[in-house]
Coordinates of C-alpha atoms in Angstrom, one line a residue:
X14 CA 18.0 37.3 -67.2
X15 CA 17.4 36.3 -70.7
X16 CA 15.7 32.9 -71.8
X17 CA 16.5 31.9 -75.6
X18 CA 14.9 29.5 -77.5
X19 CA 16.3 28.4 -80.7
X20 CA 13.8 26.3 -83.4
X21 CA 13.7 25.5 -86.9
X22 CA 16.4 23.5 -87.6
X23 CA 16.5 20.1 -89.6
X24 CA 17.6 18.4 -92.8
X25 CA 17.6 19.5 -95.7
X26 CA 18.7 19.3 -99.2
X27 CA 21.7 21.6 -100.8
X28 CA 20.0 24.3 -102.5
X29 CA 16.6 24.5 -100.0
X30 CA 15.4 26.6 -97.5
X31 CA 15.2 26.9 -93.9
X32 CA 13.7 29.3 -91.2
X33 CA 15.7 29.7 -87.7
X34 CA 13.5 30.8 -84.7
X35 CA 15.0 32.3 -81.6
X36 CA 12.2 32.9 -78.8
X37 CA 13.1 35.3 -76.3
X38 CA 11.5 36.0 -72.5
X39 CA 12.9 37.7 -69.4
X40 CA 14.4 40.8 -69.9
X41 CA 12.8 43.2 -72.1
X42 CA 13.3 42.4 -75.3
X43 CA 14.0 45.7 -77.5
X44 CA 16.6 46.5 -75.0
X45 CA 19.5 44.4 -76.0
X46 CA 21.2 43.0 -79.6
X47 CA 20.6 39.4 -80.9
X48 CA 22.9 37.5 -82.9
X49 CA 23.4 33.7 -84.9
X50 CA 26.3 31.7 -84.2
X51 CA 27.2 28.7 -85.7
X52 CA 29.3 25.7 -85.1
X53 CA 30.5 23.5 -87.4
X54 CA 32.1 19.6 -85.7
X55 CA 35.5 20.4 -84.9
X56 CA 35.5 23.6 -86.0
X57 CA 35.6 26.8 -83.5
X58 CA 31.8 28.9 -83.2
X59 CA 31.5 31.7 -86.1
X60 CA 29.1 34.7 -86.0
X61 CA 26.8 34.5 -88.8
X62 CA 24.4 37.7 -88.0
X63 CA 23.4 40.1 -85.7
X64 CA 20.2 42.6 -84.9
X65 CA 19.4 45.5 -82.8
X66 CA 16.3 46.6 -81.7
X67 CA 15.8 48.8 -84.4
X68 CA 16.5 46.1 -87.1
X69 CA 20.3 47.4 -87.9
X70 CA 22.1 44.2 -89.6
X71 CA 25.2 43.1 -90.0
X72 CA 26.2 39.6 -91.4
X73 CA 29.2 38.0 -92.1
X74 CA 30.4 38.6 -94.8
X75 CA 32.8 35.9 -95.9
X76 CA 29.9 33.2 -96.1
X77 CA 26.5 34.5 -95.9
X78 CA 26.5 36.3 -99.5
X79 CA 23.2 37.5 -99.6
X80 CA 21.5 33.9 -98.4
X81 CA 21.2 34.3 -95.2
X82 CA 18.4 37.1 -93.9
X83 CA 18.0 37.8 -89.7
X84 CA 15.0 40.1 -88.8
X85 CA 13.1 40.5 -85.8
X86 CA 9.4 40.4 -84.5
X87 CA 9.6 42.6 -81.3
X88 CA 5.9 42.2 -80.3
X89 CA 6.8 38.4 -80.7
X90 CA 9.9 38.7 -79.1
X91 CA 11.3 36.7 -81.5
X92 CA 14.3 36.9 -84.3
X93 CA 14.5 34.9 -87.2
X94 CA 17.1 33.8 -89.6
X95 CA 15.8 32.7 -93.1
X96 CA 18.6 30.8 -94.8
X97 CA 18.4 30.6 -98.6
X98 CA 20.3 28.4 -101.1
X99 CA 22.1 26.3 -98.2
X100 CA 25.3 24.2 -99.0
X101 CA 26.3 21.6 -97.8
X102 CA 29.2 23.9 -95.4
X103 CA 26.5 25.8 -94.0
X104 CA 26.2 22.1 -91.4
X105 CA 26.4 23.2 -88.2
X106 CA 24.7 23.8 -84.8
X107 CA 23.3 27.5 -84.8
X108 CA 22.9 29.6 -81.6
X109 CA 21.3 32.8 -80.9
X110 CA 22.2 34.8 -78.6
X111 CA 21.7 38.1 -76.9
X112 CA 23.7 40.9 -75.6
X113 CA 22.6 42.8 -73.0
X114 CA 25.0 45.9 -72.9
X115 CA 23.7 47.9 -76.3
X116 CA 20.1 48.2 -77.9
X117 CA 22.0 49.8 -80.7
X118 CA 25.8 48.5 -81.0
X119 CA 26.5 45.4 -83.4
X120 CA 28.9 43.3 -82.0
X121 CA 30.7 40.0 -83.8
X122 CA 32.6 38.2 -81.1
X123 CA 30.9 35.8 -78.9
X124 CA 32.5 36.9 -75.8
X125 CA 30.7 40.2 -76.6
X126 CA 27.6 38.2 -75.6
X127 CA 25.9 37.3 -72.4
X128 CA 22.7 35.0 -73.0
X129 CA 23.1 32.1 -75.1
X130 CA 20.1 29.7 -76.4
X131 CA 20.6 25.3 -76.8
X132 CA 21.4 25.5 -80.8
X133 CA 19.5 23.9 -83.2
X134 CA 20.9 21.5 -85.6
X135 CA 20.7 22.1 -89.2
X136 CA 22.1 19.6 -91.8
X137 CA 22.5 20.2 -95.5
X138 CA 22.7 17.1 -97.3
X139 CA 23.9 16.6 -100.8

């Protein structure tokens, strides 16, 4: 069993800054991949970035553009997603997540992925 905690979220102005949290506890922690999802209103859930134990990345591509940065804190058993330069698109409810099959595989799909936190908003306003 995995517990996820998501924090960090909020309003904040086109152009700021925000820090996603994602507090982990139950299964040991370097043993399986986190990711960020995202979900915009009425739109379907998007994979925004994903981390193994050994801090491989990947990020989407198509929207992240070298704003969005995920690392991890294993003795915290924690993740993070620092989010520069947001727009007003990047609106949504983001979710981390963990799957528990790989330490080392990056995966993109969210059926790929087992453990799932509450979301935290975050709201960009312009």
């Amino acid at each position: 069993q995995v517990q996820l905690v998501e924090s960090g979220g909020g309003l904040v102005q086109v152009g700021g800054s925000l820090r996603l949290s994602c507090a982990a506890s139950g299964r040991t922690f370097t043993r399986y991949v986190v990711g960020w999802f995202r979900q915009a209103p009425g739109k379907e859930r998007d994979f925004v970035a994903a981390i193994t134990w050994s801090g491989y990345i990947t990020y989407n591509t198509d929207f992240v553009k070298g704003r969005f940065t995920i690392s991890r804190d294993n003795a915290k058993n924690t993740v993070y997603l620092q989010m520069n330069s947001l727009k007003a698109e990047d609106t949504a409810v983001y979710y981390c997540a963990a799957d528990i099959n790989t330490d080392w595989k990056l995966k993109k799909e969210q059926y790929e992925y087992d453990y799932w936190g509450q979301g935290t908003q975050v709201t960009v306003s312009s």
